[in-house]
Amino acid sequence: MESKRWAAILAAGVFGGALAWAGGSGPANSLTLVNGGRTYAALDAGTGQASKLKFFDRQGHAMLEIGVEGDGLPQIRLLSAKGQPKLTLKVMGTNQSGTIAFQDSKGKERMRLGLDPSDASEDPYLFWVDKTGARHPVFGK
Amino acid sequence: MIRAELLLAAIAGFASAGALRESGLSLRDAQNRNRLQISALEGDGSAVWFFDDQNAFRLSAGIYAEDPANPVVAFAPPGGGSAVKLLLRLAGNQSPVIVVKDKPNSDRIVMGLDMGGLDEEPFLVYHTQGGQKAVFGHF
C-alpha cells in the first residue's frame, strides 16, 4: 500500500521532472534526483536485501552510500572521486560487531576501530598500519 | 519511521535553509513539519537531512560543493544551528577523517589518514585544556 502510494504520487509528475522513478507497473524500486540532466542522488532497492541511498558527484561517481548490503548488513561508505572506499562504517563477523575502517588511496586498509567481530568477548580494538604494511595495535587485538 | 500519515511533497526551495536552491523531496508529518528532505545544493552538491520536532537538522549526509567534491556525514545536537557534534568526511586529498566536536564547536578528537602527506599515515589526536596530544601520527 505504501509503495503504491509512492508510485502513484511520483507517476503523477508532482515533482516536475526533478525526480524520476522506476519500477514498471509495480511499486517503484528506485527514486532518482535529477536536475539539468545531472544525477544528484538515488534511492535504490537492489538485489538481495540491498537498499541504498547514494549521492553522486558531477562526474557521476557515487561518493557516499548509506544503506543495507545484499547480505542484510548496514553500511555507510565514503568513497573517493575514483570510486575507492575511504571510510567505511559497518557491522561484520559472527558477532556483527561495529567497525570503522580507513583506507588509503591505494585501497589498503590503514586503520580499523571496532569490537572483536569473532570473539564472544567483543573486546574493543584499534590498530593502524604504517606505509611498510606493519600493523601497530593501539589496544585490543 | 515513515508512517502512512507522512506526506510526500515536492520542494520548490527552502527559505529557511539558504543553501538550498533546487527542487528535491520532502517528507512531512501530520503537523506538516519537515522531517526529512533530499535536495540538490546550490553549487554542485546534494544531501539528505533528518529533522527533529523543532525543525533543527540532527543528521545530514551528502556531498558538499568543494573542489574536489567531498562526502560528509554530520550529527548535530538539538537546536544546534550550524553546530555539529560528530563528522565523518573526506578532506584534503580525499583522506578519510572522523572529528568529534564539543559544545563550542572545537575539534576534540580527530582520527584519520594524513590529509597532506603522500604516505597517508594514520593519526589519532585529542585536545584537552593542556593542548593537543597525539596518540599516534600527527594532524
XYZ file of N, CA and C in Angstrom:
840
model
N 0.841 -1.205 0.000
C 0.000 0.000 0.000
C 0.873 1.250 0.000
N 1.865 1.219 0.868
C 2.749 2.377 0.957
C 3.520 2.579 -0.343
N 4.035 1.476 -0.886
C 4.789 1.567 -2.128
C 3.910 2.066 -3.265
N 2.678 1.589 -3.302
C 1.776 2.034 -4.358
C 1.492 3.522 -4.235
N 1.421 3.981 -2.994
C 1.183 5.406 -2.778
C 2.340 6.222 -3.351
N 3.561 5.797 -3.035
C 4.731 6.473 -3.583
C 4.680 6.460 -5.103
N 4.440 5.274 -5.653
C 4.461 5.140 -7.100
C 3.412 6.025 -7.741
N 2.238 6.051 -7.154
C 1.164 6.848 -7.729
C 1.499 8.328 -7.701
N 2.039 8.765 -6.588
C 2.383 10.184 -6.475
C 3.474 10.554 -7.468
N 4.490 9.712 -7.552
C 5.599 10.011 -8.445
C 5.164 9.953 -9.902
N 4.321 8.966 -10.215
C 3.869 8.830 -11.588
C 3.024 10.025 -12.016
N 2.394 10.656 -11.060
C 1.546 11.807 -11.383
C 2.369 13.026 -11.768
N 3.663 12.938 -11.632
C 4.515 14.043 -12.075
C 4.522 15.218 -11.134
N 4.305 14.939 -9.866
C 4.262 16.013 -8.874
C 5.568 16.791 -8.842
N 6.657 16.120 -9.184
C 7.958 16.737 -8.990
C 8.486 17.482 -10.207
N 7.666 17.646 -11.183
C 8.042 18.499 -12.298
C 9.313 18.086 -12.993
N 9.611 16.820 -13.003
C 10.784 16.355 -13.723
C 12.043 16.340 -12.909
N 11.992 16.868 -11.696
C 13.187 16.892 -10.865
C 13.495 15.508 -10.312
N 12.469 14.694 -10.175
C 12.657 13.348 -9.661
C 12.114 12.346 -10.654
N 12.784 11.254 -10.772
C 12.322 10.192 -11.651
C 12.169 8.914 -10.836
N 11.299 8.043 -11.244
C 11.162 6.782 -10.527
C 11.170 5.656 -11.517
N 11.469 4.466 -11.040
C 11.497 3.297 -11.905
C 10.871 2.123 -11.178
N 10.178 1.313 -11.888
C 9.566 0.134 -11.272
C 8.519 -0.490 -12.155
N 8.449 -0.091 -13.397
C 7.457 -0.649 -14.303
C 6.056 -0.361 -13.806
N 5.179 -1.354 -13.905
C 3.807 -1.147 -13.479
C 3.647 -1.442 -11.982
N 4.671 -1.989 -11.343
C 4.574 -2.314 -9.926
C 5.089 -1.168 -9.077
N 5.312 -1.451 -7.807
C 5.845 -0.416 -6.929
C 7.222 0.041 -7.396
N 7.547 1.289 -7.124
C 8.848 1.820 -7.531
C 9.975 1.119 -6.790
N 11.078 0.817 -7.499
C 12.239 0.242 -6.817
C 13.432 1.186 -6.845
N 13.271 2.347 -7.435
C 14.323 3.349 -7.341
C 13.721 4.740 -7.500
N 14.404 5.668 -6.896
C 13.968 7.065 -6.948
C 15.225 7.890 -7.157
N 15.250 8.708 -8.182
C 16.467 9.416 -8.552
C 16.219 10.914 -8.598
N 17.112 11.653 -7.990
C 17.025 13.109 -8.017
C 17.892 13.606 -9.167
N 17.253 14.170 -10.154
C 17.940 14.629 -11.358
C 17.595 16.088 -11.588
N 18.577 16.865 -11.979
C 18.307 18.256 -12.323
C 19.247 18.686 -13.431
N 18.685 19.223 -14.489
C 19.513 19.663 -15.602
C 20.320 18.534 -16.214
N 19.791 17.342 -16.181
C 20.492 16.199 -16.744
C 21.527 15.577 -15.828
N 21.757 16.183 -14.696
C 22.762 15.694 -13.744
C 22.054 14.917 -12.638
N 22.551 13.719 -12.360
C 22.005 12.899 -11.285
C 22.709 13.254 -9.987
N 21.927 13.680 -9.006
C 22.480 14.085 -7.714
C 22.440 12.965 -6.686
N 21.320 12.248 -6.663
C 21.147 11.230 -5.629
C 20.183 10.176 -6.120
N 20.263 9.000 -5.525
C 19.358 7.922 -5.906
C 19.068 7.033 -4.707
N 17.817 6.705 -4.550
C 17.382 5.669 -3.613
C 17.143 4.431 -4.453
N 17.767 3.333 -4.048
C 17.720 2.178 -4.929
C 17.546 0.894 -4.125
N 16.543 0.096 -4.484
C 16.377 -1.236 -3.905
C 17.010 -2.213 -4.872
N 18.172 -2.750 -4.504
C 18.924 -3.615 -5.412
C 18.585 -5.072 -5.215
N 19.547 -5.922 -5.528
C 19.321 -7.359 -5.411
C 19.505 -7.814 -3.964
N 18.944 -8.977 -3.666
C 19.033 -9.485 -2.306
C 18.336 -8.534 -1.347
N 18.998 -8.283 -0.237
C 18.408 -7.369 0.751
C 18.923 -5.943 0.584
N 19.656 -5.701 -0.470
C 20.312 -4.404 -0.640
C 19.307 -3.281 -0.864
N 19.527 -2.196 -0.183
C 18.804 -0.958 -0.451
C 19.718 0.176 -0.010
N 19.898 1.157 -0.887
C 20.889 2.192 -0.612
C 20.417 3.567 -1.049
N 20.927 4.545 -0.344
C 20.831 5.930 -0.769
C 22.227 6.334 -1.206
N 22.353 6.802 -2.440
C 23.652 7.165 -2.986
C 23.658 8.632 -3.412
N 24.800 9.269 -3.220
C 24.996 10.632 -3.698
C 26.140 10.630 -4.709
N 25.953 11.380 -5.778
C 26.908 11.349 -6.890
C 27.568 12.712 -7.077
N 28.832 12.673 -7.518
C 29.498 13.927 -7.851
C 29.174 14.311 -9.298
N 29.782 15.391 -9.750
C 29.482 15.930 -11.084
C 29.792 14.921 -12.187
N 30.788 14.077 -11.949
C 31.170 13.088 -12.964
C 30.328 11.819 -12.891
N 29.412 11.777 -11.952
C 28.543 10.611 -11.840
C 29.070 9.513 -10.947
N 30.151 9.793 -10.207
C 30.684 8.798 -9.273
C 29.899 8.840 -7.967
N 29.520 7.661 -7.491
C 28.900 7.587 -6.170
C 29.972 7.854 -5.128
N 29.795 8.902 -4.317
C 30.810 9.253 -3.316
C 30.328 9.012 -1.897
N 29.058 8.716 -1.763
C 28.517 8.415 -0.438
C 27.395 7.410 -0.604
N 27.489 6.309 0.143
C 26.456 5.280 0.096
C 26.011 4.971 1.514
N 24.720 4.974 1.721
C 24.145 4.663 3.030
C 23.061 3.620 2.803
N 23.144 2.513 3.528
C 22.075 1.546 3.330
C 22.407 0.178 3.862
N 21.768 -0.796 3.266
C 21.928 -2.190 3.658
C 22.492 -2.948 2.468
N 23.513 -3.761 2.736
C 24.119 -4.545 1.669
C 23.245 -5.751 1.328
N 23.641 -6.465 0.307
C 22.882 -7.633 -0.129
C 22.772 -8.713 0.926
N 23.758 -8.732 1.851
C 23.711 -9.720 2.932
C 22.879 -9.241 4.114
N 22.273 -8.082 3.990
C 21.388 -7.578 5.037
C 22.080 -6.760 6.104
N 23.384 -6.522 5.962
C 24.125 -5.774 6.976
C 24.206 -4.291 6.600
N 23.983 -3.409 7.578
C 24.013 -1.977 7.295
C 25.431 -1.464 7.086
N 25.569 -0.433 6.294
C 26.895 0.090 5.970
C 26.794 1.540 5.507
N 27.769 2.332 5.896
C 27.953 3.676 5.350
C 29.336 3.718 4.727
N 29.423 4.149 3.497
C 30.723 4.227 2.823
C 30.929 5.608 2.236
N 32.095 6.195 2.526
C 32.517 7.426 1.878
C 33.580 7.035 0.864
N 33.394 7.428 -0.376
C 34.284 6.999 -1.452
C 34.970 8.199 -2.084
N 36.146 7.945 -2.646
C 36.856 8.992 -3.360
C 36.213 9.200 -4.731
N 36.663 10.241 -5.416
C 36.154 10.503 -6.761
C 36.534 9.392 -7.732
N 37.523 8.572 -7.342
C 37.922 7.439 -8.178
C 37.130 6.180 -7.848
N 36.164 6.307 -6.945
C 35.311 5.177 -6.607
C 35.888 4.248 -5.559
N 36.992 4.668 -4.923
C 37.594 3.811 -3.898
C 36.985 4.109 -2.538
N 36.581 3.079 -1.804
C 36.103 3.308 -0.440
C 37.226 3.876 0.410
N 36.955 4.941 1.154
C 37.965 5.547 2.012
C 37.612 5.419 3.488
N 36.347 5.498 3.796
C 35.903 5.398 5.182
C 34.631 4.566 5.202
N 34.658 3.475 5.971
C 33.526 2.552 5.980
C 33.086 2.280 7.406
N 31.820 2.446 7.675
C 31.217 2.074 8.951
C 30.290 0.901 8.673
N 30.509 -0.194 9.378
C 29.698 -1.372 9.093
C 29.699 -2.302 10.294
N 28.857 -3.320 10.227
C 28.942 -4.410 11.192
C 29.474 -5.619 10.444
N 30.231 -6.468 11.144
C 30.872 -7.584 10.456
C 31.097 -8.757 11.404
N 31.391 -9.905 10.833
C 31.752 -11.091 11.595
C 30.561 -11.779 12.236
N 30.873 -12.860 12.952
C 29.801 -13.641 13.569
C 29.071 -12.854 14.643
N 29.769 -11.885 15.250
C 29.116 -11.058 16.271
C 28.394 -9.858 15.676
N 28.529 -9.671 14.382
C 28.006 -8.472 13.725
C 28.420 -7.230 14.524
N 29.719 -7.144 14.763
C 30.278 -6.079 15.593
C 30.502 -4.799 14.793
N 30.333 -3.683 15.468
C 30.542 -2.389 14.834
C 31.996 -2.169 14.482
N 32.247 -1.659 13.280
C 33.609 -1.485 12.776
C 33.709 -0.193 11.979
N 34.818 0.511 12.173
C 35.130 1.682 11.355
C 36.479 1.422 10.699
N 36.523 1.464 9.384
C 37.750 1.169 8.651
C 38.161 2.354 7.785
N 39.471 2.643 7.792
C 40.035 3.726 6.993
C 40.905 3.102 5.898
N 40.710 3.522 4.666
C 41.511 3.004 3.569
C 42.208 4.150 2.850
N 43.438 3.861 2.374
C 44.190 4.903 1.677
C 43.845 4.903 0.180
N 44.530 5.764 -0.559
C 44.190 5.932 -1.971
C 44.584 4.735 -2.825
N 45.388 3.820 -2.241
C 45.731 2.597 -2.958
C 44.768 1.461 -2.629
N 43.789 1.754 -1.804
C 42.792 0.751 -1.445
C 43.201 -0.121 -0.267
N 44.330 0.220 0.372
C 44.794 -0.580 1.510
C 44.165 -0.070 2.801
N 43.764 -1.018 3.643
C 43.231 -0.618 4.940
C 44.377 -0.138 5.806
N 44.268 1.071 6.358
C 45.347 1.666 7.134
C 45.009 1.818 8.612
N 43.742 1.701 8.948
C 43.368 1.817 10.362
C 41.981 1.216 10.539
N 41.804 0.537 11.693
C 40.479 -0.006 11.967
C 40.185 0.078 13.465
N 38.972 0.444 13.766
C 38.496 0.588 15.139
C 37.194 -0.180 15.255
N 37.052 -0.941 16.332
C 35.785 -1.644 16.468
C 35.781 -2.593 17.635
N 34.821 -3.494 17.625
C 34.729 -4.563 18.606
C 35.080 -5.870 17.908
N 35.723 -6.769 18.668
C 36.173 -8.036 18.093
C 35.006 -8.754 17.411
N 35.102 -8.947 16.100
C 33.963 -9.498 15.372
C 33.795 -11.006 15.524
N 34.832 -11.682 16.066
C 34.756 -13.145 16.102
C 34.772 -13.722 17.509
N 35.270 -12.974 18.496
C 35.359 -13.484 19.855
C 34.126 -13.057 20.663
N 33.654 -13.966 21.518
C 32.434 -13.680 22.285
C 32.600 -12.483 23.210
N 33.834 -12.180 23.585
C 34.075 -11.041 24.480
C 33.764 -9.714 23.804
N 33.845 -9.682 22.504
C 33.679 -8.450 21.719
C 34.540 -7.313 22.282
N 35.752 -7.639 22.688
C 36.644 -6.618 23.237
C 36.998 -5.579 22.163
N 37.037 -4.315 22.556
C 37.395 -3.262 21.593
C 38.843 -3.378 21.130
N 39.097 -2.884 19.944
C 40.462 -2.851 19.422
C 40.630 -1.627 18.531
N 41.870 -1.229 18.407
C 42.252 -0.179 17.440
C 43.644 -0.521 16.948
N 43.819 -0.598 15.657
C 45.165 -0.772 15.112
C 45.327 0.120 13.892
N 46.571 0.401 13.575
C 46.852 1.134 12.348
C 47.999 0.452 11.626
N 48.126 0.732 10.361
C 49.111 0.073 9.506
C 50.000 1.152 8.893
N 51.327 0.992 9.065
C 52.216 2.024 8.519
C 52.473 1.779 7.023
N 53.277 2.652 6.432
C 53.460 2.601 4.980
C 54.184 1.340 4.515
N 54.896 0.660 5.459
C 55.570 -0.589 5.083
C 54.629 -1.787 5.185
N 53.439 -1.565 5.733
C 52.486 -2.667 5.890
C 52.487 -3.267 7.284
N 53.354 -2.759 8.166
C 53.414 -3.277 9.533
C 52.202 -2.805 10.331
N 51.604 -3.732 11.065
C 50.421 -3.404 11.846
C 50.819 -2.963 13.252
N 50.221 -1.903 13.743
C 50.528 -1.363 15.066
C 49.251 -1.364 15.917
N 49.136 -2.341 16.817
C 47.953 -2.321 17.695
C 48.071 -1.209 18.726
N 47.003 -0.475 18.924
C 46.968 0.568 19.954
C 46.358 -0.015 21.219
N 45.295 -0.768 21.059
C 44.738 -1.575 22.144
C 43.920 -2.686 21.494
N 43.701 -3.737 22.279
C 42.929 -4.867 21.777
C 43.678 -5.627 20.702
N 43.001 -6.542 20.080
C 43.627 -7.359 19.031
C 42.632 -7.668 17.910
N 10.796 6.637 11.215
C 9.882 5.650 10.637
C 8.889 6.349 9.724
N 8.848 5.940 8.487
C 7.892 6.536 7.565
C 6.526 5.916 7.817
N 5.589 6.721 8.189
C 4.264 6.227 8.513
C 3.264 6.728 7.476
N 2.114 6.109 7.516
C 1.122 6.417 6.497
C 0.725 7.885 6.507
N 0.778 8.507 7.698
C 0.301 9.886 7.754
C 1.339 10.881 7.242
N 2.560 10.393 7.009
C 3.555 11.291 6.455
C 3.210 11.631 5.005
N 3.424 12.842 4.666
C 3.097 13.292 3.318
C 4.364 13.499 2.519
N 4.272 13.199 1.277
C 5.382 13.371 0.358
C 5.141 14.657 -0.415
N 6.097 15.536 -0.439
C 5.876 16.810 -1.102
C 7.079 17.212 -1.938
N 6.829 17.873 -3.023
C 7.919 18.415 -3.833
C 8.474 19.661 -3.179
N 9.738 19.900 -3.385
C 10.387 21.069 -2.803
C 10.647 22.085 -3.902
N 10.123 23.265 -3.708
C 10.362 24.317 -4.689
C 11.475 25.242 -4.231
N 12.000 25.013 -3.049
C 13.029 25.873 -2.491
C 12.752 26.087 -1.026
N 13.803 26.226 -0.223
C 13.631 26.345 1.214
C 14.142 27.700 1.673
N 13.200 28.566 2.045
C 13.601 29.880 2.521
C 14.366 29.781 3.834
N 14.066 28.749 4.631
C 14.705 28.610 5.931
C 16.101 28.011 5.834
N 16.468 27.565 4.704
C 17.807 26.982 4.520
C 18.413 27.605 3.278
N 19.173 28.661 3.487
C 19.627 29.479 2.385
C 20.486 28.769 1.368
N 21.079 27.645 1.788
C 21.971 26.960 0.859
C 21.192 26.192 -0.205
N 19.909 25.988 0.064
C 19.138 25.168 -0.849
C 18.544 26.002 -1.976
N 18.578 25.449 -3.153
C 18.062 26.206 -4.284
C 17.163 25.339 -5.152
N 17.600 24.130 -5.403
C 16.916 23.324 -6.396
C 15.796 22.504 -5.781
N 15.047 21.879 -6.652
C 13.956 21.018 -6.212
C 14.491 19.779 -5.519
N 13.625 19.159 -4.773
C 14.011 17.948 -4.083
C 12.784 17.234 -3.565
N 12.990 16.454 -2.531
C 11.932 15.627 -1.975
C 11.848 15.884 -0.479
N 10.630 16.044 0.025
C 10.437 16.299 1.436
C 9.419 15.335 2.010
N 9.685 14.850 3.214
C 8.687 14.070 3.939
C 8.207 14.907 5.111
N 6.895 15.056 5.240
C 6.318 15.866 6.316
C 5.404 15.014 7.176
N 5.332 15.375 8.460
C 4.479 14.608 9.353
C 3.060 15.181 9.353
N 2.215 14.634 10.228
C 0.808 15.039 10.255
C 0.651 16.505 10.625
N 1.656 17.083 11.306
C 1.613 18.521 11.649
C 2.303 19.364 10.581
N 2.548 18.770 9.452
C 3.191 19.445 8.323
C 4.609 19.904 8.645
N 5.244 19.235 9.610
C 6.635 19.561 9.921
C 7.551 18.779 8.994
N 8.571 19.455 8.556
C 9.545 18.806 7.693
C 10.351 17.809 8.515
N 10.361 16.542 8.136
C 11.098 15.536 8.887
C 12.302 15.022 8.123
N 12.227 15.066 6.832
C 13.337 14.580 6.006
C 13.283 15.288 4.676
N 14.432 15.635 4.160
C 14.454 16.169 2.811
C 15.716 15.730 2.096
N 15.565 15.508 0.822
C 16.695 15.227 -0.067
C 16.677 16.308 -1.114
N 17.794 16.956 -1.306
C 17.776 18.083 -2.220
C 19.151 18.340 -2.801
N 19.164 18.917 -3.987
C 20.409 19.437 -4.549
C 20.764 20.710 -3.799
N 22.066 20.979 -3.689
C 22.540 22.180 -3.025
C 22.951 23.207 -4.058
N 22.943 24.440 -3.639
C 23.463 25.469 -4.520
C 24.933 25.161 -4.783
N 25.329 25.255 -6.008
C 26.664 24.817 -6.370
C 26.559 23.453 -7.014
N 27.165 22.480 -6.398
C 27.203 21.193 -7.082
C 26.962 20.011 -6.156
N 26.475 20.257 -4.963
C 26.308 19.170 -4.021
C 24.873 18.705 -3.904
N 24.677 17.750 -3.025
C 23.343 17.255 -2.714
C 23.413 16.570 -1.364
N 22.293 16.542 -0.635
C 22.334 15.971 0.705
C 20.947 15.556 1.154
N 20.940 14.725 2.193
C 19.702 14.366 2.876
C 19.812 14.910 4.297
N 18.715 15.459 4.801
C 18.664 15.971 6.168
C 17.524 15.285 6.917
N 17.766 14.966 8.163
C 16.721 14.460 9.053
C 16.500 15.519 10.127
N 15.253 15.899 10.353
C 14.942 16.990 11.270
C 14.225 16.485 12.519
N 14.388 17.221 13.620
C 13.648 16.897 14.828
C 12.365 17.730 14.890
N 11.672 17.671 16.026
C 10.396 18.372 16.165
C 10.544 19.892 16.097
N 11.761 20.380 16.359
C 12.000 21.825 16.350
C 12.516 22.312 14.995
N 12.411 21.488 14.008
C 12.867 21.811 12.656
C 14.370 22.040 12.585
N 15.094 21.471 13.548
C 16.552 21.531 13.507
C 17.062 20.224 12.904
N 18.022 20.327 12.013
C 18.545 19.082 11.440
C 19.409 18.379 12.475
N 19.249 17.066 12.564
C 20.001 16.276 13.539
C 20.989 15.341 12.854
N 20.693 15.028 11.636
C 21.586 14.150 10.876
C 21.558 14.601 9.425
N 22.729 14.728 8.867
C 22.842 15.158 7.478
C 23.906 14.315 6.792
N 23.682 14.012 5.543
C 24.665 13.246 4.778
C 24.583 13.680 3.326
N 25.728 13.829 2.703
C 25.692 14.220 1.305
C 27.053 14.588 0.785
N 27.045 15.227 -0.368
C 28.267 15.698 -1.000
C 28.208 17.212 -1.025
N 29.242 17.834 -0.521
C 29.238 19.281 -0.465
C 30.168 19.848 -1.524
N 29.738 20.951 -2.082
C 30.401 21.507 -3.253
C 31.741 22.119 -2.872
N 32.752 21.325 -2.999
C 34.114 21.804 -2.830
C 34.863 21.357 -4.069
N 36.118 21.649 -4.128
C 36.895 21.198 -5.264
C 38.107 20.432 -4.750
N 38.108 19.125 -4.744
C 37.060 18.265 -5.291
C 35.887 18.139 -4.329
N 34.749 17.692 -4.849
C 33.597 17.442 -4.001
C 33.947 16.346 -3.003
N 33.471 16.498 -1.778
C 33.759 15.505 -0.750
C 32.493 15.119 -0.005
N 32.358 13.842 0.321
C 31.194 13.413 1.092
C 31.356 13.732 2.577
N 30.234 14.021 3.226
C 30.222 14.357 4.651
C 28.985 13.742 5.291
N 29.165 13.183 6.477
C 28.038 12.773 7.315
C 28.182 13.551 8.623
N 27.123 14.245 9.052
C 27.202 15.100 10.235
C 26.069 14.806 11.207
N 26.412 14.749 12.500
C 25.432 14.565 13.565
C 25.364 15.887 14.332
N 24.165 16.395 14.544
C 24.009 17.694 15.189
C 23.218 17.554 16.487
N 23.469 18.474 17.455
C 22.744 18.427 18.721
C 21.359 19.060 18.568
N 20.492 18.913 19.565
C 19.173 19.557 19.492
C 19.322 21.069 19.404
N 18.636 21.678 18.471
C 18.666 23.131 18.341
C 20.047 23.683 18.115
N 20.910 22.910 17.564
C 22.315 23.280 17.474
C 22.672 24.250 16.368
N 21.701 24.628 15.573
C 22.015 25.522 14.464
C 23.036 24.884 13.552
N 24.132 25.577 13.330
C 25.159 25.027 12.446
C 26.165 24.167 13.202
N 26.002 24.063 14.532
C 26.940 23.274 15.323
C 26.801 21.800 14.969
N 27.918 21.110 15.024
C 27.942 19.693 14.700
C 28.737 18.984 15.792
N 28.300 17.800 16.185
C 28.973 17.075 17.250
C 29.931 16.012 16.709
N 29.574 15.447 15.591
C 30.367 14.356 15.037
C 30.342 14.450 13.519
N 31.520 14.355 12.926
C 31.651 14.444 11.476
C 32.398 13.228 10.942
N 31.889 12.669 9.889
C 32.620 11.681 9.102
C 32.795 12.326 7.736
N 34.017 12.413 7.267
C 34.185 13.109 5.999
C 35.481 12.722 5.291
N 35.557 13.087 4.018
C 36.818 13.074 3.303
C 37.278 14.519 3.227
N 38.578 14.732 3.388
C 39.102 16.092 3.405
C 40.461 16.108 2.735
N 40.902 17.316 2.366
C 42.218 17.459 1.749
C 42.298 16.642 0.475
N 43.265 15.721 0.433
C 43.414 14.871 -0.750
C 42.482 13.661 -0.663
N 41.273 13.925 -0.230
C 40.222 12.911 -0.072
C 40.629 11.843 0.929
N 41.263 12.282 2.012
C 41.603 11.378 3.097
C 40.416 11.250 4.049
N 40.202 10.044 4.576
C 39.079 9.847 5.497
C 39.395 10.378 6.886
N 38.434 11.077 7.484
C 38.633 11.694 8.791
C 37.347 11.584 9.606
N 37.510 11.324 10.899
C 36.402 11.400 11.850
C 36.741 12.488 12.856
N 35.813 13.401 13.090
C 36.024 14.513 14.006
C 34.910 14.511 15.056
N 35.312 14.565 16.327
C 34.344 14.694 17.422
C 34.505 16.087 18.006
N 33.410 16.842 18.062
C 33.471 18.236 18.492
C 32.746 18.440 19.824
N 33.143 19.503 20.535
C 32.483 19.825 21.799
C 31.437 20.926 21.578
N 30.846 21.407 22.683
C 29.795 22.416 22.564
C 30.245 23.703 21.875
N 31.446 24.218 22.188
C 31.905 25.432 21.468
C 32.303 25.165 20.011
N 32.095 23.952 19.566
C 32.372 23.580 18.171
C 33.859 23.410 17.883
N 34.635 23.148 18.933
C 36.065 22.886 18.734
C 36.290 21.397 18.514
N 37.271 21.074 17.686
C 37.630 19.678 17.465
C 38.279 19.137 18.740
N 37.773 18.006 19.269
C 38.350 17.433 20.481
C 39.031 16.098 20.204
N 38.501 15.342 19.290
C 39.141 14.101 18.858
C 39.126 14.087 17.331
N 40.277 13.832 16.744
C 40.359 13.718 15.294
C 41.157 12.473 14.964
N 40.625 11.629 14.127
C 41.371 10.451 13.677
C 41.152 10.262 12.189
N 42.185 9.778 11.536
C 42.059 9.583 10.101
C 43.396 9.290 9.471
N 43.484 9.535 8.183
C 44.737 9.385 7.451
C 45.241 10.771 7.097
N 46.570 10.933 7.132
C 47.201 12.231 6.890
C 46.678 12.867 5.609
N 46.127 14.059 5.753
C 45.449 14.704 4.619
C 46.400 15.332 3.627
N 47.654 15.555 4.037
C 48.581 16.220 3.142
C 49.745 15.362 2.693
N 50.107 14.386 3.496
C 51.291 13.586 3.209
C 51.040 12.500 2.182
N 52.072 12.208 1.402
C 51.950 11.177 0.370
C 51.782 9.788 0.975
N 52.323 9.596 2.191
C 52.253 8.272 2.819
C 50.902 7.992 3.453
N 50.069 8.999 3.584
C 48.721 8.832 4.152
C 48.769 8.101 5.488
N 49.722 8.472 6.333
C 49.881 7.782 7.603
C 48.702 8.052 8.544
N 48.244 7.019 9.233
C 47.136 7.195 10.173
C 47.529 8.074 11.362
N 46.539 8.713 11.933
C 46.768 9.507 13.141
C 45.535 9.470 14.023
N 45.790 9.680 15.311
C 44.711 9.865 16.291
C 45.198 10.913 17.272
N 44.529 12.029 17.320
C 44.905 13.095 18.247
C 43.674 13.516 19.042
N 43.929 14.053 20.232
C 42.827 14.609 21.010
C 43.284 15.903 21.654
N 42.316 16.720 21.977
C 42.619 18.040 22.535
C 42.044 18.132 23.946
N 42.903 18.488 24.888
C 42.459 18.760 26.252
C 42.766 20.228 26.544
N 42.493 20.645 27.781
C 42.836 22.027 28.135
C 44.343 22.244 28.081
N 45.084 21.148 28.161
C 46.543 21.235 28.088
C 47.084 21.274 26.667
N 46.199 21.221 25.705
C 46.641 21.285 24.325
C 46.441 19.972 23.592
N 46.982 19.931 22.384
C 46.801 18.751 21.549
C 47.762 17.630 21.942
N 47.248 16.436 22.002
C 48.087 15.271 22.289
C 47.864 14.234 21.196
N 48.954 13.678 20.733
C 48.868 12.663 19.685
C 48.991 11.277 20.310
N 48.028 10.427 20.047
C 48.146 9.018 20.451
C 49.108 8.329 19.495
N 48.967 8.644 18.219
C 49.958 8.245 17.213
C 49.738 9.133 16.003
N 50.760 9.232 15.189
C 50.695 10.056 13.990
C 50.602 11.546 14.327
N 50.292 12.348 13.342
C 50.162 13.779 13.566
C 49.054 14.340 12.680
N 48.501 15.445 13.156
C 47.399 16.113 12.464
C 47.665 17.598 12.456
